[in-house]
Every structure is written in structure tokens, then in C-alpha cells.
mmCIF file of C-alpha atoms and ligand atoms in Angstrom:
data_model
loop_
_atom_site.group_PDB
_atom_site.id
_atom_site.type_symbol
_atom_site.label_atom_id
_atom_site.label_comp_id
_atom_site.label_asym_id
_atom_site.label_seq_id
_atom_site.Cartn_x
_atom_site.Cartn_y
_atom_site.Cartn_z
ATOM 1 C CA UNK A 20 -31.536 -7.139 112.844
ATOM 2 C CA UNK A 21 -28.947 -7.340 110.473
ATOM 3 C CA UNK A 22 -27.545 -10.039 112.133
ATOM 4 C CA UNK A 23 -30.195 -12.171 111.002
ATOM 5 C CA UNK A 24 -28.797 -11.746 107.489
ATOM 6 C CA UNK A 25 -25.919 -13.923 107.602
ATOM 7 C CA UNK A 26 -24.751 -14.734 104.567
ATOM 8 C CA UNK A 27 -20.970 -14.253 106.338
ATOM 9 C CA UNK A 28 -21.897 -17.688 108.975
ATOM 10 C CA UNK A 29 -21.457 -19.542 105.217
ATOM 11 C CA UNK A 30 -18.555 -20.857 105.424
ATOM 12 C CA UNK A 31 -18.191 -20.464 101.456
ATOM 13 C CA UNK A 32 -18.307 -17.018 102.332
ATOM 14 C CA UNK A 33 -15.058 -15.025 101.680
ATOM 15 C CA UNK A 34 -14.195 -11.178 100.872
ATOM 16 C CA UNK A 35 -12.260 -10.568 97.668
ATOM 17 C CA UNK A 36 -10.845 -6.581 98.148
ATOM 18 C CA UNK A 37 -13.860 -5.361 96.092
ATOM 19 C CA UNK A 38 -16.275 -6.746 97.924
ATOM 20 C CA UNK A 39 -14.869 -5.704 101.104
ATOM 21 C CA UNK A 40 -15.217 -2.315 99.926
ATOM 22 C CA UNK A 41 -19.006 -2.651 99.954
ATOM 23 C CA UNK A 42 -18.817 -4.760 103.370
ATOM 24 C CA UNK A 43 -16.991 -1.277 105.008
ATOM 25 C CA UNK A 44 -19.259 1.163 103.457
ATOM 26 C CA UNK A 45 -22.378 -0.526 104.871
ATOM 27 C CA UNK A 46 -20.020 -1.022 108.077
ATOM 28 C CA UNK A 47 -19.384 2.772 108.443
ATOM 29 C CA UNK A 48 -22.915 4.548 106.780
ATOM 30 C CA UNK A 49 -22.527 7.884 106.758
ATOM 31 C CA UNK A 50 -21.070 9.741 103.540
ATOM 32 C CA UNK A 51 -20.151 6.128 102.805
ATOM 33 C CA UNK A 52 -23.588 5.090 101.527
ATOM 34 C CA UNK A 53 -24.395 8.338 99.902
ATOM 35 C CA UNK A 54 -25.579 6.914 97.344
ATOM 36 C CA UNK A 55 -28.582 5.544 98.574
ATOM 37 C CA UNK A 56 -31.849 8.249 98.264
ATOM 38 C CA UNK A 57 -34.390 8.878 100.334
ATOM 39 C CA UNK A 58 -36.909 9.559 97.141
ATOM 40 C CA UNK A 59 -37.676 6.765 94.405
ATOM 41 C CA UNK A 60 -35.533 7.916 91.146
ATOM 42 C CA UNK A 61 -37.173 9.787 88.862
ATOM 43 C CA UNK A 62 -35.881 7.371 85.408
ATOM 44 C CA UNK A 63 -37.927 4.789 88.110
ATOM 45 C CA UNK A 64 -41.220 6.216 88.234
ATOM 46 C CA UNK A 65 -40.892 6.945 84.565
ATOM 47 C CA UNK A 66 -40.963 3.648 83.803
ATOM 48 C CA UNK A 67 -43.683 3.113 86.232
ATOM 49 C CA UNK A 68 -45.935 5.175 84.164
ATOM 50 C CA UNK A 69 -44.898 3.789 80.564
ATOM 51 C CA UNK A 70 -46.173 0.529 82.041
ATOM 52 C CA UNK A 71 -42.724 -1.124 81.933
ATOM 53 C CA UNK A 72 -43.303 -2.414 85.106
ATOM 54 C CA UNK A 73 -46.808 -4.085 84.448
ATOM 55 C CA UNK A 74 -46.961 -7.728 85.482
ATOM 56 C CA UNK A 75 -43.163 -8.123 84.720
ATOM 57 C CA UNK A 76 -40.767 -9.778 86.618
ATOM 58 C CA UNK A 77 -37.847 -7.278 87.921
ATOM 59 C CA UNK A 78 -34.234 -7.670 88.463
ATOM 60 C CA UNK A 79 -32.608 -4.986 90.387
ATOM 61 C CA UNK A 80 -28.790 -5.923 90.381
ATOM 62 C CA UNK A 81 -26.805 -4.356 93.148
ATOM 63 C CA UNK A 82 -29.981 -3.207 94.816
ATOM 64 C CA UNK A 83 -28.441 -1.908 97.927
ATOM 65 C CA UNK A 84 -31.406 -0.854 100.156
ATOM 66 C CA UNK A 85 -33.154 1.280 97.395
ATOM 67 C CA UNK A 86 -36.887 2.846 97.770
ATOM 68 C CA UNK A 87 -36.908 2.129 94.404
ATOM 69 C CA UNK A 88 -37.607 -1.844 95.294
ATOM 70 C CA UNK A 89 -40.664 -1.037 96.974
ATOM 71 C CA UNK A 90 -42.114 1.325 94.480
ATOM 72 C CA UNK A 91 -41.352 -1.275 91.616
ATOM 73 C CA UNK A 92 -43.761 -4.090 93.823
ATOM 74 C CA UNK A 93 -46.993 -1.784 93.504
ATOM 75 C CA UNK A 94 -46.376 -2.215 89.659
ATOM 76 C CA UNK A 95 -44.549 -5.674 89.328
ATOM 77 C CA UNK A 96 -45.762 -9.347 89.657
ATOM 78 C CA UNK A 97 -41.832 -9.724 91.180
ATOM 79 C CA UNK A 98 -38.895 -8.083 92.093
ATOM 80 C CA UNK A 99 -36.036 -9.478 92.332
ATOM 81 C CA UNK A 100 -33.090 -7.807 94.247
ATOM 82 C CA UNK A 101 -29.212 -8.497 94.418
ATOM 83 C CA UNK A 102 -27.304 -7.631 97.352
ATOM 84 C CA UNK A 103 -24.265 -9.019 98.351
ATOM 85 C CA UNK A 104 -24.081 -7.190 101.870
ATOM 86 C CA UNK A 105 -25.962 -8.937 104.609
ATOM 87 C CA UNK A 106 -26.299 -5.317 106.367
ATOM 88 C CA UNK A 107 -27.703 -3.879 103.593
ATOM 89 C CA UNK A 108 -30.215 -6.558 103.256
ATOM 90 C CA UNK A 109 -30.936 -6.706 107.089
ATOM 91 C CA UNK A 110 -31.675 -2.831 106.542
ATOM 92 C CA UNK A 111 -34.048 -2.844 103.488
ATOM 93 C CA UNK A 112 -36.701 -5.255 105.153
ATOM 94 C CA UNK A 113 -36.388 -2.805 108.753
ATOM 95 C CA UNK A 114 -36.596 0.450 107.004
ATOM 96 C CA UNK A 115 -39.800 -0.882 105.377
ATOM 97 C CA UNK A 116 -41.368 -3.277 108.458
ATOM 98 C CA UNK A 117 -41.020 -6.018 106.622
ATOM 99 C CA UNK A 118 -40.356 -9.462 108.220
ATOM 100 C CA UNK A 119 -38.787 -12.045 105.151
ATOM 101 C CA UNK A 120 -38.732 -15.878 105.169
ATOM 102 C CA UNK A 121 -35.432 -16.746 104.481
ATOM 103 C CA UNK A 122 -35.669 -20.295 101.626
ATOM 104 C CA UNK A 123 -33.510 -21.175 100.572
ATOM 105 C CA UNK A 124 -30.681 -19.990 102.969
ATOM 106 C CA UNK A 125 -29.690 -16.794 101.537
ATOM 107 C CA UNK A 126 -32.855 -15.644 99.538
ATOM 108 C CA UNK A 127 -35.385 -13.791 101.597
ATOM 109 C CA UNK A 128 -39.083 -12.780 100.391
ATOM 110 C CA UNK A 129 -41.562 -10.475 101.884
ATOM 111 C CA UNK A 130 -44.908 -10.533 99.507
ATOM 112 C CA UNK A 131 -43.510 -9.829 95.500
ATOM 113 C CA UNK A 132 -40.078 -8.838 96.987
ATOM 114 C CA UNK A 133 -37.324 -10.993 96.479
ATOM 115 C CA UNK A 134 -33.694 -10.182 97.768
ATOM 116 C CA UNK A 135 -31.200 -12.403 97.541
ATOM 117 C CA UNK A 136 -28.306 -12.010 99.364
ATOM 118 C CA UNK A 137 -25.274 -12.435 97.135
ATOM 119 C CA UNK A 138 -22.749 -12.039 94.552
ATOM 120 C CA UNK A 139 -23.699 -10.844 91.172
ATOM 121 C CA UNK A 140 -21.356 -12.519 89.630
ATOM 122 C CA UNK A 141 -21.595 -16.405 91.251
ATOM 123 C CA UNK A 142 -25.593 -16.285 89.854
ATOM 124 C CA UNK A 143 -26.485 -18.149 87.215
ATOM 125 C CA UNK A 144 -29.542 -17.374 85.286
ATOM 126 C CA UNK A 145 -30.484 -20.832 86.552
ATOM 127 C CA UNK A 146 -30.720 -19.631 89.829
ATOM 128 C CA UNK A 147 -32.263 -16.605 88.962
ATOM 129 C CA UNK A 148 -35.303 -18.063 86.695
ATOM 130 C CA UNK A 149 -37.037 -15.622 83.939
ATOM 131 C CA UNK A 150 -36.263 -11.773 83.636
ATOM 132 C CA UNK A 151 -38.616 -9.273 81.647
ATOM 133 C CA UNK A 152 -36.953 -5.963 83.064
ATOM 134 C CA UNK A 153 -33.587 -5.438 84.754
ATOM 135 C CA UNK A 154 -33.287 -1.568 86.456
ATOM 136 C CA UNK A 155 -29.983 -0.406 86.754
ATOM 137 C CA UNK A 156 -28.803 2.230 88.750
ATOM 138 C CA UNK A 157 -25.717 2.827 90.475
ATOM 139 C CA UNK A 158 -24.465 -0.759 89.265
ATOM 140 C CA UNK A 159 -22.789 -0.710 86.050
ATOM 141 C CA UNK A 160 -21.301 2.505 87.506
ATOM 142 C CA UNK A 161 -19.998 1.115 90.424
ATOM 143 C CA UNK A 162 -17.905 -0.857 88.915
ATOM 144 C CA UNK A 163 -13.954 -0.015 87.978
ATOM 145 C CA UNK A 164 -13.622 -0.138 84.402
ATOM 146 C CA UNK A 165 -11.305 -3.370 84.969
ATOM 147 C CA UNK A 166 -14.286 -4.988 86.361
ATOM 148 C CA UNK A 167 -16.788 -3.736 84.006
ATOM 149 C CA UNK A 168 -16.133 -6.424 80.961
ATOM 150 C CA UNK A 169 -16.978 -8.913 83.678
ATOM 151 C CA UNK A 170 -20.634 -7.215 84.791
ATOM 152 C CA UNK A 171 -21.252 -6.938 81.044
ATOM 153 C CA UNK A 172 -20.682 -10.874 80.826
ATOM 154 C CA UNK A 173 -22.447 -11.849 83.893
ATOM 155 C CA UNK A 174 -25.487 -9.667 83.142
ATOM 156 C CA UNK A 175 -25.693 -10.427 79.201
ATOM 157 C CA UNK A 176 -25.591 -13.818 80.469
ATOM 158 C CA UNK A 177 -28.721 -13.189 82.915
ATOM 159 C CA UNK A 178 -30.459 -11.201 80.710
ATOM 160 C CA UNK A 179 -32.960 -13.616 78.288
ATOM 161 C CA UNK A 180 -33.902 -12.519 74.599
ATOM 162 C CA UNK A 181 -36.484 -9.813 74.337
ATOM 163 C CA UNK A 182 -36.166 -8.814 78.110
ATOM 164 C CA UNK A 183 -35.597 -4.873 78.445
ATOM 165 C CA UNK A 184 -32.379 -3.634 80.733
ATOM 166 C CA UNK A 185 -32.834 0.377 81.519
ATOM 167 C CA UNK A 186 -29.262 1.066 82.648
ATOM 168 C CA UNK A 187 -28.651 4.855 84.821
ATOM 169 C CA UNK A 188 -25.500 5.899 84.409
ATOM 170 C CA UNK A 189 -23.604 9.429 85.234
ATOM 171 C CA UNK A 190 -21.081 11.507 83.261
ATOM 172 C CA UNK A 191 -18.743 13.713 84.650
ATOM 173 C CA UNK A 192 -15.441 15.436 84.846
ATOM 174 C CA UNK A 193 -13.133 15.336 85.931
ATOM 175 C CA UNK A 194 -13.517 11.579 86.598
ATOM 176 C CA UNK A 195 -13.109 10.175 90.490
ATOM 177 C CA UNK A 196 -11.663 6.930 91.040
ATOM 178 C CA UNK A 197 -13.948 5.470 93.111
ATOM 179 C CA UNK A 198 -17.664 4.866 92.674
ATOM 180 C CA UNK A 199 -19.744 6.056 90.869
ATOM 181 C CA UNK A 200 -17.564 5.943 87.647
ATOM 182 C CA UNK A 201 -17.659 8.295 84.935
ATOM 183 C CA UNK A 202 -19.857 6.284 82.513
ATOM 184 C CA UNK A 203 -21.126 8.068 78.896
ATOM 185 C CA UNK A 204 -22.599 6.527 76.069
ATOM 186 C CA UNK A 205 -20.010 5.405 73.728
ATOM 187 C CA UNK A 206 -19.132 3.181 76.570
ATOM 188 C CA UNK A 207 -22.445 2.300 77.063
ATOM 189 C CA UNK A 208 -21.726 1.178 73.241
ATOM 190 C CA UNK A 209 -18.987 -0.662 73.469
ATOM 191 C CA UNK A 210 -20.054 -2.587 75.973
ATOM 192 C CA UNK A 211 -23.438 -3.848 75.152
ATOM 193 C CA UNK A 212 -23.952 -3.121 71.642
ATOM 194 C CA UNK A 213 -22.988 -6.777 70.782
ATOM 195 C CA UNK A 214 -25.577 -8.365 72.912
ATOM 196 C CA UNK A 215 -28.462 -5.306 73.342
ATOM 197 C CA UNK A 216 -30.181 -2.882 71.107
ATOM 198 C CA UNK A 217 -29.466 0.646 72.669
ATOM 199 C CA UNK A 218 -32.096 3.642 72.840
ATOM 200 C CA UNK A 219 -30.406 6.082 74.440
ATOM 201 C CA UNK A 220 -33.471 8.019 75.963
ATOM 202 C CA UNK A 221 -32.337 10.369 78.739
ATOM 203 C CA UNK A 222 -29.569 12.957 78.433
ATOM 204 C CA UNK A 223 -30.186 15.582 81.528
ATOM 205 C CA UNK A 224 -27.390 17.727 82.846
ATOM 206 C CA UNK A 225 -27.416 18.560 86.299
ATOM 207 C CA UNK A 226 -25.915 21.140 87.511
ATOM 208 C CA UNK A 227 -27.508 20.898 90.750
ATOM 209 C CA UNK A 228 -26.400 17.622 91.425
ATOM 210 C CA UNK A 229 -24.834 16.984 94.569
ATOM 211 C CA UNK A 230 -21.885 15.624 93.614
ATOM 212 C CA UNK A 231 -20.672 18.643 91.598
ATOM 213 C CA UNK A 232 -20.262 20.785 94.690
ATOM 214 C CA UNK A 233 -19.031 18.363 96.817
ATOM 215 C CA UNK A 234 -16.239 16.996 95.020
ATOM 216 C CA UNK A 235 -15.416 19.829 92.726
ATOM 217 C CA UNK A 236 -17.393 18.582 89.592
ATOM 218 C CA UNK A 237 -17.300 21.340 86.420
ATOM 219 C CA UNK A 238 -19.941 19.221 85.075
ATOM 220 C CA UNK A 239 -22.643 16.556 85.523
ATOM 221 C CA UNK A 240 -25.076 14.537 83.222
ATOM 222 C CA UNK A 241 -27.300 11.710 83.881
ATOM 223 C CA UNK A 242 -28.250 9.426 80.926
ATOM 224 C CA UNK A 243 -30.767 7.229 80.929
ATOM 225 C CA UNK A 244 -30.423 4.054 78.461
ATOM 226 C CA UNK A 245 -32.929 1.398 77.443
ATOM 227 C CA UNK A 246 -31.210 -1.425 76.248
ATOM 228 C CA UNK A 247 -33.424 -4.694 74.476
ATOM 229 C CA UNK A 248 -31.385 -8.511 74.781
ATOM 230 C CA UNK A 249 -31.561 -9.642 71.364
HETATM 231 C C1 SAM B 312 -23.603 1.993 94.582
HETATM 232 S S1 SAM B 312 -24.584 0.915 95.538
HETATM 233 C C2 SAM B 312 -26.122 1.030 94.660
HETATM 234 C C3 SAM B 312 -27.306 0.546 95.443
HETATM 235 C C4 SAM B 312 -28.659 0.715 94.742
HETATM 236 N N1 SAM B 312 -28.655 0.298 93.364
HETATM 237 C C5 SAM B 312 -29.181 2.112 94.882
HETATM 238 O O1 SAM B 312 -29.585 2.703 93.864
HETATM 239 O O2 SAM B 312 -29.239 2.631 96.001
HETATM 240 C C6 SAM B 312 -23.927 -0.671 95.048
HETATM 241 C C7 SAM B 312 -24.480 -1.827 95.893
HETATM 242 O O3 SAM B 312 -24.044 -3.062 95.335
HETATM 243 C C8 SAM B 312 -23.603 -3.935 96.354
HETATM 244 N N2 SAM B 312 -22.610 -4.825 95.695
HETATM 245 C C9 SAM B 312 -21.319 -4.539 95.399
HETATM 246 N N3 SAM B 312 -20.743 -5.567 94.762
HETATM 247 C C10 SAM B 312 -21.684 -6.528 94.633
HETATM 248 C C11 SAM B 312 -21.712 -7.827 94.059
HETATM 249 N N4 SAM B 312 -20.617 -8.351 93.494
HETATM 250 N N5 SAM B 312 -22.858 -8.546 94.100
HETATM 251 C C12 SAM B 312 -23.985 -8.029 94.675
HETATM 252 N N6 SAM B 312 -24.034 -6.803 95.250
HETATM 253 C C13 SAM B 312 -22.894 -6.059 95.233
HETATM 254 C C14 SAM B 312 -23.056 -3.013 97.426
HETATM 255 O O4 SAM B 312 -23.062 -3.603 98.711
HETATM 256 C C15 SAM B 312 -24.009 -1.816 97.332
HETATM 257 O O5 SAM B 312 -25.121 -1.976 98.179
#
């Protein structure tokens, strides 16, 4: 099935070395995609039952294949997904027996559930229409730091006035460096604080996270950040 998701028969379609990191992972599965859960996230339902959610229009940026997509449809009036692996798309809509119409070439929708196969950082907000909520997780963080001033850019540029932006991020040491990145909040800080008000709501260590045993963590913490565009 993913075949069907063929963003790579574009013939504008060509791998920078980042990207073909992403392109491998989905390739090879396995520990590879360990980021993706098998529950929704917990900062997710949260905002599920603050009412975030309620008639808004979501953008999940770097959605992967999450369950959270889904979950956010019972409470959204749209959500709007990111993806720039065709796989990963072609996934999403067979894990949940969905069947998508693909139009334009490249966007596919099933009901409220938007995904739109491509790079973050070639959309315009054009493209992209009205925001009210943008749910990061795993995103910012996957990023290298060199590339982070560039996802700050592209998504302060997505992001309208007013619209809230919860951003997940995790803390750790020592830091790894590959994804996810060692993110706290003075970066969170420095990045956004010209563009976003910043609550910084959740602050949970986790010592039973399963990174921390796996790649010989001391320590773990998840934040949880809601950030407002002004
Ligand atoms: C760490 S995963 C997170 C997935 C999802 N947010 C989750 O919670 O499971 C990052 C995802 O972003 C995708 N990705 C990487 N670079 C991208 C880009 N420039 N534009 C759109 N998607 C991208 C990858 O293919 C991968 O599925």
C-alpha cells in the first residue's frame, strides 16, 4: 500500500542527507521507528480534556504515523498532518482502515484527517490555510540543533497570531547525537520567546522511561510547553 503514496514518482522529489535519514528509518522499522507508540500520549489526551481540541483546526508537524492523529479527529473539526515519508503515510491510513483521496497530488484526506505528504519546510502557510492548535511531539526534538533555527522559522512562520503551539520535548543526559535531542527549557526560550508566549506546564521526570535503560540514560524528563503566537 505504501506504494500508493508516491510522493518519490515527483520528479521535484529529491533526498537532502536529512531527509534520507527519515526515508531509511521508515525503510528498515524496527528499533528504527521507536519512536512511534502504540498508546495516544498522555500531554495528548490532556489537551483533549481541557477542550483544546474543540472545533479547532490541528497541525501535527512531523506526524509520522502517530495514534495521536486519530484521537485528535474525535475532538477536532481538522487535523492536519505533515509527513514527508510516503511509507509512513501509506502506513497511517492501513493501520487505521482508512482509504484517502489523494487532491491535490500529494495531500490525502480520510473524513477530518488531513496528511499531507511533504516537507515541513517547502510549506507555506498559504498552502496550509488557518491553524488554531499545532501539537508537537517528537518534532522540534528531532531536529539537530543546526537545523533547529530553521524549524523555529518555518513554524513561527505557519503559526497565525493567537493560535496555541503545545511543544513535547525531552531532557536528558548525557545527550545522544541523534534523535530525539536533548531539548530543556531555556532552549525552549531562546528559541521562541521572540515570536510565542511560553507557559511551561509539564515538568515530569521519568525514570522509567525507556530510553534511560536502553542507552545508558542517568536521567530523563519530559516537559510539556504551551506556547501562544503573538
Ligand atoms: C521522530 S518522528 C515523530 C513522529 C510523530 N510525531 C510521533 O509522535 O510518532 C519524526 C517524523 O518526521 C518525519 N520528517 C522528518 N523530516 C521531515 C520534514 N522535513 N518534513 C516532514 N516530515 C519530516 C519523519 O519521516 C518521521 O516520521
Amino acid at each position: 500500500m505504501a506504494d500508493d503514496y508516491s510522493a518519490q514518482a515527483n520528479p521535484l522529489w529529491s533526498v537532502t542527507m536529512e531527509q534520507q535519514f527519515w526515508v531509511d528509518s521508515w525503510d528498515e522499522g524496527g528499533t528504527k521507528t521507536s519512536f512511534h507508540l502504540r498508546d495516544v500520549h498522555e500531554h495528548a489526551v490532556a489537551l483533549a480534556e481541557q477542550g483544546v481540541l474543540d472545533d479547532a483546526r490541528v497541525l501535527v508537524p512531523l506526524c509520522g504515523k502517530s495514534v495521536d492523529l486519530p484521537f485528535f479527529a474525535r475532538y477536532a473539526r481538522e487535523v492536519v498532518g505533515i509527513e514527508l515519508v510516503p511509507r509512513a503515510v501509506g502506513e497511517f491510513f492501513a493501520d487505521n482502515a482508512l482509504t484517502p483521496v489523494e487532491d491535490p497530488p500529494g495531500v490525502f484526506t480520510a473524513g477530518n484527517l488531513v496528511i499531507r505528504c511533504a516537507d515541513l519546510f517547502r510549506l507555506t502557510a498559504a498552502d496550509l490555510g488557518p491553524v488554531d492548535v499545532v501539537y508537537d511531539r517528537a518534532s522540534l526534538i528531532a531536529f539537530p540543533e543546526d537545523m533547529r533555527d530553521r524549524y523555529v522559522a518555518t513554524m513561527t512562520g505557519l503559526i497565525p497570531p493567537g493560535a496555541r503551539y503545545w511543544i513535547n520535548t525531552l531532557e536528558y543526559r548525557p545527550v545522544l547525537p541523534t534523535p530525539p535531542f536533548s531539548v530543556g527549557p531555556e532552549q525552549i526560550e531562546a528559541y521562541f520567546d521572540a515570536a510565542f508566549d511560553i507557559a511551561h506546564v509539564r515538568r515530569d521526570e521519568r525514570p522509567e522511561h525507556r530510553m534511560i535503560e536502553k542507552l545508558g540514560l542517568d536521567h530523563l524528563i519530559e516537559h510539556g510547553f504551551m506556547l501562544t503566537r503573538r
